[in-house]
Coordinates of C-alpha atoms and ligand atoms in Angstrom, one line a residue:
M4 CA 29.1 22.3 -40.7
P5 CA 26.9 20.7 -38.0
T6 CA 24.6 22.8 -35.9
K7 CA 25.7 24.1 -32.5
F8 CA 25.9 21.4 -29.8
K9 CA 22.8 21.1 -27.7
N10 CA 22.3 18.6 -24.9
E11 CA 19.8 15.8 -25.6
P12 CA 16.7 16.5 -23.6
F13 CA 15.6 14.1 -20.9
T14 CA 12.4 12.2 -21.8
D15 CA 9.2 13.3 -20.1
F16 CA 7.6 10.0 -19.1
S17 CA 4.4 11.7 -17.9
K18 CA 3.6 12.0 -21.6
P19 CA 1.6 8.9 -22.7
A20 CA 3.5 8.5 -26.0
N21 CA 6.8 8.3 -24.2
R22 CA 5.5 6.0 -21.6
K23 CA 4.2 3.7 -24.2
G24 CA 7.4 3.9 -26.1
M25 CA 9.4 2.8 -23.1
E26 CA 7.0 0.0 -22.3
K27 CA 7.2 -1.3 -25.8
A28 CA 11.0 -1.2 -25.8
L29 CA 11.1 -3.1 -22.4
L30 CA 9.0 -5.9 -24.0
K31 CA 11.0 -6.0 -27.2
V32 CA 14.3 -6.0 -25.4
R33 CA 13.2 -8.6 -22.9
A34 CA 12.2 -11.0 -25.7
E35 CA 15.8 -10.6 -27.1
L36 CA 17.6 -11.4 -23.9
G37 CA 19.7 -14.5 -23.3
K38 CA 21.5 -14.8 -26.6
D39 CA 25.0 -15.9 -27.2
H40 CA 27.4 -13.3 -28.5
P41 CA 30.8 -13.5 -30.1
L42 CA 33.9 -11.3 -29.6
V43 CA 34.9 -9.4 -32.7
I44 CA 38.5 -8.8 -33.8
G45 CA 39.0 -7.0 -37.2
G46 CA 35.5 -7.8 -38.3
E47 CA 35.8 -11.5 -37.5
E48 CA 33.2 -12.9 -35.1
I49 CA 34.8 -15.4 -32.8
M50 CA 33.1 -17.8 -30.4
T51 CA 35.1 -19.3 -27.6
A52 CA 34.3 -22.1 -25.1
D53 CA 34.9 -20.0 -22.0
K54 CA 31.7 -17.9 -21.4
L55 CA 30.8 -14.9 -19.3
V56 CA 27.2 -14.8 -18.4
S57 CA 25.6 -11.3 -17.8
I58 CA 22.6 -11.5 -15.5
N59 CA 19.8 -9.2 -14.5
P60 CA 20.6 -7.9 -10.9
S61 CA 16.8 -7.5 -10.2
S62 CA 16.3 -11.2 -11.0
P63 CA 19.6 -13.0 -11.0
S64 CA 18.2 -16.1 -12.7
T65 CA 17.5 -14.1 -15.8
V66 CA 20.4 -14.2 -18.3
V67 CA 20.8 -11.0 -20.2
G68 CA 23.4 -12.4 -22.6
T69 CA 26.2 -14.9 -22.8
F70 CA 29.5 -13.7 -24.1
S71 CA 32.6 -15.4 -25.4
K72 CA 35.6 -14.6 -23.3
A73 CA 38.9 -13.9 -24.9
D74 CA 42.1 -15.6 -23.7
P75 CA 45.5 -13.9 -23.7
A76 CA 46.3 -15.0 -27.3
L77 CA 43.1 -13.4 -28.6
A78 CA 43.8 -10.3 -26.5
N79 CA 47.2 -10.0 -28.2
R80 CA 45.6 -10.6 -31.6
A81 CA 43.1 -7.8 -30.9
I82 CA 46.0 -5.3 -30.3
E83 CA 47.8 -6.4 -33.4
T84 CA 44.7 -6.1 -35.4
A85 CA 44.0 -2.6 -34.1
A86 CA 47.6 -1.7 -34.9
A87 CA 47.1 -2.8 -38.5
A88 CA 43.8 -0.9 -38.8
F89 CA 45.5 2.2 -37.5
E90 CA 47.6 2.5 -40.6
T91 CA 44.5 3.3 -42.7
W92 CA 42.1 4.8 -40.1
K93 CA 44.7 7.5 -39.2
N94 CA 44.5 8.8 -42.7
V95 CA 40.7 9.0 -42.9
P96 CA 39.7 12.7 -42.9
A97 CA 38.5 14.1 -39.6
K98 CA 35.2 15.1 -41.2
K99 CA 34.5 11.5 -42.2
R100 CA 35.3 10.2 -38.8
A101 CA 33.1 12.9 -37.2
D102 CA 30.3 12.0 -39.6
I103 CA 30.3 8.4 -38.3
L104 CA 29.7 9.8 -34.8
F105 CA 26.9 12.0 -35.9
K106 CA 25.2 9.1 -37.7
A107 CA 25.6 6.9 -34.7
A108 CA 24.1 9.6 -32.5
A109 CA 21.1 9.9 -34.8
L110 CA 20.5 6.2 -34.8
M111 CA 20.8 5.9 -31.1
R112 CA 18.3 8.8 -30.7
K113 CA 15.9 6.8 -32.8
R114 CA 16.4 3.7 -30.6
K115 CA 16.7 5.6 -27.4
F116 CA 14.1 3.6 -25.5
E117 CA 15.7 0.3 -26.6
F118 CA 19.1 1.3 -25.2
S119 CA 17.5 2.5 -22.0
A120 CA 15.5 -0.7 -21.7
L121 CA 18.6 -2.8 -21.9
L122 CA 20.2 -0.6 -19.2
T123 CA 17.2 -1.4 -17.0
Y124 CA 17.7 -5.1 -17.4
E125 CA 21.5 -5.4 -17.4
V126 CA 22.5 -2.9 -14.6
G127 CA 19.1 -2.1 -12.9
K128 CA 18.6 1.5 -13.9
S129 CA 15.2 3.1 -13.3
W130 CA 13.5 4.7 -16.3
A131 CA 14.8 8.2 -15.5
E132 CA 18.4 7.0 -14.8
A133 CA 18.5 4.8 -17.9
D134 CA 17.1 7.7 -20.0
A135 CA 19.8 10.0 -18.7
D136 CA 22.6 7.5 -19.4
T137 CA 21.4 7.1 -23.0
A138 CA 21.0 10.9 -23.5
E139 CA 24.6 11.4 -22.2
A140 CA 25.9 8.8 -24.7
I141 CA 24.2 10.7 -27.5
D142 CA 25.7 14.0 -26.2
F143 CA 29.2 12.6 -26.1
M144 CA 29.0 11.6 -29.8
E145 CA 27.5 14.9 -30.9
F146 CA 30.0 16.8 -28.8
Y147 CA 33.2 14.9 -29.7
G148 CA 32.3 14.9 -33.4
R149 CA 32.2 18.7 -33.3
E150 CA 35.3 18.9 -31.2
M151 CA 37.2 16.9 -33.7
L152 CA 36.2 19.4 -36.4
R153 CA 37.6 22.2 -34.2
Y154 CA 40.9 20.4 -33.7
A155 CA 41.2 19.6 -37.4
A156 CA 40.8 23.2 -38.4
P157 CA 43.8 25.6 -38.7
Q158 CA 45.2 26.3 -35.3
P159 CA 46.2 29.8 -34.2
L160 CA 50.0 30.4 -34.1
T161 CA 52.1 33.5 -33.8
K162 CA 53.2 34.8 -37.2
T163 CA 56.8 35.2 -38.1
A164 CA 58.4 36.6 -41.3
G165 CA 59.8 34.2 -43.9
E166 CA 58.0 31.1 -42.6
Q167 CA 54.7 29.4 -43.0
N168 CA 53.8 27.6 -39.8
E169 CA 51.1 25.2 -38.9
L170 CA 50.1 22.9 -36.1
R171 CA 48.4 19.6 -36.9
Y172 CA 46.8 17.3 -34.3
I173 CA 47.4 13.7 -35.2
P174 CA 46.3 10.5 -33.4
L175 CA 48.4 8.4 -31.1
G176 CA 47.9 4.8 -32.1
V177 CA 46.2 1.8 -30.5
G178 CA 44.2 2.4 -27.3
V179 CA 42.8 0.0 -24.8
V180 CA 39.4 1.3 -23.6
V181 CA 38.3 0.0 -20.2
P182 CA 35.0 1.5 -19.0
P183 CA 33.0 0.7 -15.9
W184 CA 29.4 -0.7 -15.7
N185 CA 27.8 2.2 -13.8
F186 CA 27.3 4.5 -16.8
A187 CA 27.4 1.3 -18.9
L188 CA 26.4 3.2 -22.1
A189 CA 27.4 6.8 -21.7
I190 CA 31.0 6.3 -20.4
L191 CA 31.7 3.4 -22.7
V192 CA 30.5 5.5 -25.7
G193 CA 32.3 8.6 -24.6
M194 CA 35.6 6.8 -24.1
T195 CA 35.4 4.8 -27.3
T196 CA 34.2 7.5 -29.6
A197 CA 36.7 10.1 -28.3
A198 CA 39.5 7.8 -29.1
V199 CA 38.2 6.8 -32.5
V200 CA 37.1 10.2 -33.8
T201 CA 40.6 11.5 -33.2
G202 CA 42.0 8.8 -35.5
N203 CA 43.1 6.1 -33.1
T204 CA 42.0 2.5 -33.2
V205 CA 41.0 0.6 -30.0
V206 CA 40.2 -2.6 -28.3
L207 CA 37.1 -2.1 -26.3
K208 CA 36.8 -4.3 -23.2
P209 CA 33.5 -3.7 -21.5
S210 CA 33.0 -4.3 -17.8
S211 CA 32.1 -7.9 -17.0
D212 CA 28.9 -6.6 -15.4
S213 CA 27.6 -4.9 -18.6
P214 CA 28.9 -6.5 -21.8
A215 CA 25.4 -6.5 -23.4
I216 CA 25.2 -2.7 -23.5
G217 CA 28.7 -2.6 -25.0
W218 CA 27.7 -5.2 -27.6
K219 CA 24.6 -3.2 -28.5
F220 CA 26.7 -0.1 -29.1
F221 CA 29.3 -2.0 -31.0
Q222 CA 26.6 -3.3 -33.4
L223 CA 25.4 0.2 -33.9
L224 CA 28.9 1.3 -34.8
R225 CA 29.1 -1.5 -37.4
E226 CA 25.7 -0.4 -38.7
V227 CA 26.8 3.2 -39.4
G228 CA 29.8 2.0 -41.3
L229 CA 32.7 2.1 -38.9
P230 CA 35.4 0.1 -40.7
A231 CA 36.4 -3.3 -39.3
G232 CA 39.3 -3.3 -36.9
V233 CA 38.8 0.3 -35.8
V234 CA 36.9 -0.8 -32.7
N235 CA 37.6 -4.4 -31.6
F236 CA 35.2 -5.9 -29.1
V237 CA 36.8 -8.1 -26.5
V238 CA 35.1 -9.5 -23.4
G239 CA 37.1 -11.0 -20.6
S240 CA 38.2 -10.5 -17.1
G241 CA 40.2 -7.4 -16.4
A242 CA 42.8 -9.3 -14.6
T243 CA 43.6 -11.7 -17.5
V244 CA 42.9 -10.0 -20.8
G245 CA 43.1 -6.5 -19.4
D246 CA 46.7 -6.9 -18.2
V247 CA 47.8 -8.5 -21.4
M248 CA 46.5 -5.6 -23.5
V249 CA 47.7 -2.9 -21.1
A250 CA 51.2 -4.5 -21.2
H251 CA 51.3 -5.0 -25.0
P252 CA 54.2 -3.1 -26.6
K253 CA 52.0 -1.8 -29.4
T254 CA 49.5 -0.3 -27.0
R255 CA 50.0 3.4 -27.1
F256 CA 47.4 4.6 -24.6
I257 CA 44.9 3.3 -22.0
S258 CA 41.7 5.0 -21.4
F259 CA 40.3 3.7 -18.1
T260 CA 37.4 4.6 -15.9
G261 CA 36.7 2.6 -12.8
S262 CA 38.0 2.1 -9.3
K263 CA 41.1 3.6 -7.7
E264 CA 42.6 0.2 -7.1
V265 CA 42.4 -0.9 -10.7
G266 CA 43.4 2.6 -12.0
I267 CA 46.6 2.4 -9.9
H268 CA 47.4 -1.1 -11.1
I269 CA 46.9 -0.1 -14.8
N270 CA 49.0 3.0 -14.3
E271 CA 51.9 0.9 -12.8
L272 CA 51.7 -1.7 -15.5
A273 CA 51.6 0.8 -18.3
A274 CA 54.6 2.6 -17.0
K275 CA 56.8 -0.4 -17.5
V276 CA 58.5 -0.2 -21.0
Q277 CA 58.2 -3.6 -22.7
P278 CA 60.7 -5.1 -25.2
G279 CA 60.1 -3.5 -28.6
Q280 CA 58.1 -0.6 -27.2
I281 CA 59.1 2.8 -28.6
W282 CA 57.0 5.2 -26.6
L283 CA 55.8 5.9 -23.1
K284 CA 52.2 4.9 -22.8
R285 CA 49.7 7.5 -22.0
V286 CA 47.2 6.7 -19.2
V287 CA 43.9 8.5 -18.8
A288 CA 42.5 7.2 -15.6
E289 CA 39.2 8.4 -14.0
M290 CA 38.7 6.7 -10.7
G291 CA 36.6 6.7 -7.5
G292 CA 35.2 9.3 -5.3
K293 CA 34.2 10.0 -1.7
D294 CA 32.0 13.0 -2.4
S295 CA 30.6 15.4 0.2
I296 CA 27.8 17.9 0.5
L297 CA 28.5 20.6 3.0
I298 CA 25.4 22.0 4.8
D299 CA 25.8 25.4 6.3
S300 CA 23.6 27.0 8.9
E301 CA 22.4 29.7 6.5
T302 CA 20.5 27.6 4.0
D303 CA 17.2 26.3 2.9
L304 CA 17.3 23.0 4.8
D305 CA 14.4 21.4 2.9
A306 CA 16.0 22.1 -0.5
A307 CA 19.4 20.9 0.9
A308 CA 17.9 17.7 2.2
Q309 CA 16.2 17.1 -1.1
A310 CA 19.4 17.6 -3.1
T311 CA 21.4 15.4 -0.7
V312 CA 18.9 12.5 -1.0
A313 CA 18.9 12.8 -4.8
S314 CA 22.7 12.9 -4.9
A315 CA 23.1 10.0 -2.5
F316 CA 20.5 7.6 -3.8
G317 CA 20.1 8.2 -7.5
F318 CA 21.0 4.9 -9.2
Q319 CA 21.4 3.3 -5.8
G320 CA 24.4 5.5 -5.0
Q321 CA 26.4 3.8 -7.7
K322 CA 27.7 7.0 -9.3
C323 CA 31.3 8.2 -8.9
S324 CA 29.7 11.6 -8.2
A325 CA 27.2 10.3 -5.6
A326 CA 27.0 12.1 -2.2
S327 CA 28.3 9.6 0.3
R328 CA 28.9 12.2 3.0
A329 CA 26.8 15.0 4.3
I330 CA 28.9 17.3 6.5
V331 CA 26.5 19.4 8.5
V332 CA 27.2 22.4 10.7
A333 CA 26.2 21.6 14.3
S334 CA 23.5 24.3 14.7
V335 CA 21.3 22.7 12.0
Y336 CA 22.5 19.1 12.3
D337 CA 19.5 17.6 14.1
R338 CA 16.9 19.3 11.9
F339 CA 18.8 18.3 8.7
V340 CA 19.1 14.6 9.7
E341 CA 15.4 14.5 10.4
K342 CA 14.6 15.9 7.0
V343 CA 17.0 13.6 5.2
V344 CA 15.6 10.6 7.0
A345 CA 12.0 11.4 6.2
R346 CA 12.9 11.8 2.5
T347 CA 15.0 8.7 2.4
K348 CA 12.2 6.6 3.9
A349 CA 9.8 7.8 1.2
L350 CA 12.0 6.4 -1.6
T351 CA 10.6 3.4 -3.5
V352 CA 12.8 0.3 -4.0
G353 CA 11.7 -2.2 -6.5
M354 CA 11.9 -3.6 -10.0
P355 CA 13.5 -0.9 -12.2
E356 CA 11.2 -1.7 -15.2
D357 CA 8.3 -0.4 -13.1
P358 CA 8.1 3.4 -13.7
A359 CA 7.1 4.0 -10.1
T360 CA 10.5 2.7 -8.9
Y361 CA 13.1 5.2 -7.7
M362 CA 15.8 2.7 -6.6
G363 CA 16.5 -0.6 -8.3
P364 CA 19.1 -3.2 -7.3
V365 CA 22.8 -2.8 -6.9
V366 CA 24.9 -4.3 -9.6
N367 CA 25.9 -7.8 -8.3
R368 CA 26.0 -10.0 -5.3
G369 CA 29.5 -9.2 -4.4
S370 CA 28.7 -5.5 -4.4
M371 CA 25.6 -6.0 -2.3
E372 CA 27.6 -8.0 0.3
K373 CA 30.4 -5.4 0.4
I374 CA 27.9 -2.6 1.0
L375 CA 26.2 -4.5 3.8
Q376 CA 29.6 -5.0 5.4
Y377 CA 30.3 -1.3 5.2
I378 CA 27.0 -0.6 6.9
E379 CA 28.0 -3.0 9.7
T380 CA 31.4 -1.3 10.0
G381 CA 29.8 2.1 10.0
V382 CA 27.7 1.1 13.1
K383 CA 30.5 -0.7 14.8
E384 CA 32.7 2.4 14.6
G385 CA 30.1 4.5 16.3
G386 CA 27.6 5.5 13.6
R387 CA 23.9 5.7 14.4
L388 CA 21.7 3.9 11.8
V389 CA 18.8 6.2 11.2
A390 CA 17.3 4.8 7.9
G391 CA 17.6 1.5 6.0
G392 CA 20.5 -0.8 6.7
K393 CA 19.1 -4.1 5.3
R394 CA 18.4 -6.0 2.1
A395 CA 15.1 -5.3 0.5
G396 CA 13.5 -8.5 -0.8
T397 CA 15.3 -11.8 -1.1
D398 CA 15.7 -12.4 -4.8
G399 CA 17.5 -9.5 -6.5
F400 CA 20.3 -7.4 -5.1
F401 CA 18.1 -4.8 -3.5
L402 CA 19.2 -2.7 -0.6
E403 CA 17.3 -0.2 1.5
P404 CA 18.5 3.4 1.1
T405 CA 20.6 3.8 4.2
V406 CA 21.6 6.8 6.3
I407 CA 24.1 6.6 9.1
A408 CA 24.4 9.6 11.4
D409 CA 27.1 10.7 13.8
V410 CA 29.8 9.3 11.7
A411 CA 33.4 10.4 12.7
P412 CA 35.2 12.2 9.9
T413 CA 38.0 9.6 9.9
A414 CA 35.7 6.5 10.2
T415 CA 36.0 3.8 7.5
I416 CA 32.7 4.8 5.9
A417 CA 33.7 8.4 5.9
Q418 CA 36.9 7.6 4.0
E419 CA 36.4 4.6 1.7
E420 CA 34.2 4.6 -1.4
I421 CA 31.2 2.4 -0.8
F422 CA 29.5 2.7 -4.1
G423 CA 26.1 1.9 -2.9
P424 CA 23.0 3.6 -1.3
V425 CA 24.7 4.6 2.0
L426 CA 25.0 8.2 3.2
A427 CA 27.2 9.0 6.2
V428 CA 26.2 12.2 8.1
I429 CA 29.0 14.0 9.9
K430 CA 28.6 16.7 12.4
A431 CA 31.0 19.8 12.1
K432 CA 31.5 22.4 14.7
D433 CA 31.2 25.3 12.3
F434 CA 31.8 26.2 8.6
D435 CA 35.6 26.1 8.9
D436 CA 35.5 22.7 10.5
A437 CA 33.1 21.5 7.8
L438 CA 35.4 22.7 5.1
R439 CA 38.4 21.0 6.7
I440 CA 36.5 17.7 6.9
A441 CA 35.4 18.0 3.3
N442 CA 39.0 17.9 2.2
N443 CA 40.1 15.0 4.5
T444 CA 40.0 12.1 2.0
E445 CA 42.4 11.0 -0.7
F446 CA 39.8 11.6 -3.3
G447 CA 38.7 14.8 -5.1
L448 CA 35.9 14.2 -7.5
T449 CA 32.7 16.0 -6.8
G450 CA 31.5 18.1 -3.9
G451 CA 29.0 20.8 -3.1
V452 CA 28.0 23.4 -0.6
W453 CA 24.6 24.6 0.5
T454 CA 24.8 28.1 1.9
K455 CA 23.2 31.5 1.1
N456 CA 26.2 33.3 2.5
K457 CA 28.2 34.7 -0.4
K458 CA 31.5 34.8 1.4
R459 CA 31.2 31.1 2.4
Q460 CA 30.2 30.2 -1.2
E461 CA 33.4 31.9 -2.4
R462 CA 35.5 30.2 0.3
A463 CA 34.1 26.8 -0.6
K464 CA 34.7 27.5 -4.4
N465 CA 38.3 28.2 -3.6
E466 CA 39.1 25.7 -0.9
F467 CA 37.0 22.6 -1.5
H468 CA 39.5 20.6 -3.6
V469 CA 37.4 18.7 -6.2
G470 CA 37.2 18.6 -9.9
N471 CA 33.5 19.2 -10.1
F472 CA 32.0 21.6 -7.5
Y473 CA 28.4 22.6 -7.1
V474 CA 26.7 25.4 -5.1
N475 CA 23.1 25.1 -3.9
R476 CA 22.2 22.1 -6.1
K477 CA 22.7 18.4 -6.3
I478 CA 26.2 17.1 -7.0
T479 CA 25.4 14.5 -9.6
G480 CA 24.2 14.8 -13.2
A481 CA 27.1 16.5 -14.9
L482 CA 26.1 17.4 -18.5
V483 CA 28.3 17.1 -21.5
G484 CA 29.6 20.5 -22.6
V485 CA 28.1 22.2 -19.6
H486 CA 30.1 20.5 -16.7
P487 CA 33.3 19.0 -18.0
F488 CA 33.9 16.1 -15.7
G489 CA 37.0 14.7 -13.9
G490 CA 38.6 14.5 -10.5
F491 CA 41.7 15.4 -8.5
N492 CA 44.0 13.4 -6.4
M493 CA 43.1 9.7 -6.2
S494 CA 39.9 10.4 -8.2
G495 CA 42.0 10.4 -11.4
T496 CA 43.9 12.3 -14.0
D497 CA 41.3 15.0 -14.3
S498 CA 40.5 14.3 -18.0
K499 CA 37.4 16.5 -18.0
A500 CA 35.3 14.3 -20.2
G501 CA 32.7 16.2 -22.1
G502 CA 34.9 19.3 -22.1
R503 CA 37.1 21.1 -24.7
D504 CA 40.4 19.6 -23.4
Y505 CA 39.3 16.0 -23.6
L506 CA 40.2 15.1 -27.2
L507 CA 43.7 16.4 -26.7
L508 CA 44.3 13.4 -24.5
F509 CA 44.0 11.2 -27.6
L510 CA 46.1 13.4 -29.9
Q511 CA 49.6 14.7 -30.3
A512 CA 50.5 17.9 -32.1
K513 CA 52.9 18.1 -35.0
S514 CA 54.4 21.5 -35.5
I515 CA 55.4 22.2 -39.2
S516 CA 57.5 25.1 -40.3
Q517 CA 58.2 25.9 -43.9
K518 CA 60.6 28.5 -45.3
V519 CA 58.9 30.8 -47.7
K520 CA 60.6 33.4 -50.0
Ligands
NAP614 P1 36.4 -1.5 -11.7 O1 36.1 -2.7 -10.9 O2 37.7 -0.8 -11.4 O3 36.4 -1.9 -13.2 C1 36.5 -1.0 -14.2 C2 36.9 -1.7 -15.5 O4 38.3 -2.1 -15.3 C3 36.1 -2.9 -15.8 O5 35.9 -3.0 -17.2 C4 37.0 -4.0 -15.3 O6 36.8 -5.3 -16.0 C5 38.4 -3.5 -15.7 N1 39.5 -4.1 -15.1 C6 39.6 -4.7 -13.9 N2 40.9 -5.1 -13.6 C7 41.6 -4.8 -14.7 C8 43.0 -4.9 -15.1 N3 43.9 -5.5 -14.3 N4 43.4 -4.4 -16.3 C9 42.5 -3.8 -17.1 N5 41.2 -3.7 -16.8 C10 40.7 -4.1 -15.6 O7 35.3 -0.5 -11.5 P2 33.7 -0.7 -11.7 O8 33.3 -1.5 -10.5 O9 33.4 -1.2 -13.0 O10 33.2 0.8 -11.6 C11 33.0 1.5 -10.4 C12 34.1 2.4 -10.1 O11 34.3 3.3 -11.2 C13 33.9 3.3 -8.9 O12 35.1 3.4 -8.2 C14 33.5 4.6 -9.5 O13 33.8 5.7 -8.7 C15 34.4 4.7 -10.7 N6 33.9 5.6 -11.7 C16 34.6 6.8 -11.9 C17 34.1 7.7 -12.8 C18 34.9 9.0 -13.0 O14 34.6 9.7 -14.0 N7 35.8 9.3 -12.2 C19 33.0 7.4 -13.5 C20 32.3 6.3 -13.3 C21 32.8 5.3 -12.4 P3 36.0 -6.5 -15.3 O15 34.7 -6.0 -15.0 O16 36.1 -7.5 -16.3 O17 36.8 -6.7 -14.0
MG615 MG1 33.8 -4.4 -11.1

């Protein structure tokens, strides 16, 4: 039996050995950038003429890697191959499957800095953010490996005379795994390994913004002995190969994390029964957020401002859990805005490989332009720009951390997910009003309240309708096993990744009853 699950500790980079380790990894990984990579179906490496080039958002002329794109025919072949591999993989004992995850976790732990360094180059994560992403990936494998052993053990049933009863959890079949780029390693690893440890086979289609991280993890899986065809690595645009795989009649489930728009589209497409399809597809869709921190009058305003800034600007605000709205009770509004602005202006923006950098670039040019447009809209609709608002530098996709005050609760930037370093501050009349505003979006992912008042804490716990709620702390940084993660309403199907219910989404239960004398 494995030891009890423990979260992977974050690296203390003030220690010279850790600092040196990361510096060395950054050099090593940089020297390896720019290579050409195949897609892999059933163990066969395939190069295609159509290429996807992954670039470094801090320095867009730097190629992180070039990837062969699949076409619809290859996408179909990947599903067929996964379906064939399922026939053997489903019979591999749970313990053996779990052991592969434990081995992969151990190897990733050994190469932690290398994975983090690649995150720095491919998606612009600072040292601390990259380290947290890698730690979470390790956590998912350690956690889901143990969870599989729990589901494989005898399940408690009510006893009845004359029968021997048992409940077995068995896998579903072929899954299409579609992760986002923002936790380019952790979410990709969690989604892939949860599906595989439960006995399913998958086609993994990494985000077009972070295929290199996906590739590095896929290689690790091969190294620890995952049989060919269990995970098939297919790069390509969501709109072309994604649709083909979601629609394929042999696809049994889709595990998606990304934007609301794409989640809705996948859900619709998956609902249509195709000729030859003999099941209803299961869709696990974790989507966007518009997450708020509510600031009450009875609170430590310095600590609240600190937590708000950390929640809003960590990884440039590109977290589904990021605070993009601060809803502040009128009596402390001006003082709070002042404190948030001072802290925001003190943040460093720069190359993420520099350990002094707090904020790196946003992920791509399109994203940068969209965020700048949201800032413009925010001001046009009556917001008051109190910090940032512009590009920082001219080469990479850097933006200043931006705070817009006096935003109306129904303004565009108070309602739509921006996914960048922009915080909207909204004034509420009182606590009741603030709570009402907090629930006025179509999303329901994370949220938090800052108050010392016990009654208000309880009210917020009951009434603030989000999947992950935080009291007197930041609203990002959910830990595997500690804070099972998933949202309500348009934030998704509330899968609670990193929790005890998650693996059930990739399993079905067979109830077996045998007559005994
Ligand atoms: P995205 O644009 O929706 O893309 C997510 C993934 O879907 C990518 O791999 C993308 O591939 C793929 N895709 C696009 N169209 C598809 C289609 N028609 N069929 C199949 N796959 C398709 O999201 P993103 O920009 O990567 O990530 C940011 C979003 O993710 C934000 O909205 C954020 O809130 C959300 N998110 C949610 C959670 C959560 O737990 N709720 C966690 C992290 C992020 P291409 O890149 O090739 O288009
Ligand atoms: Mg995208």
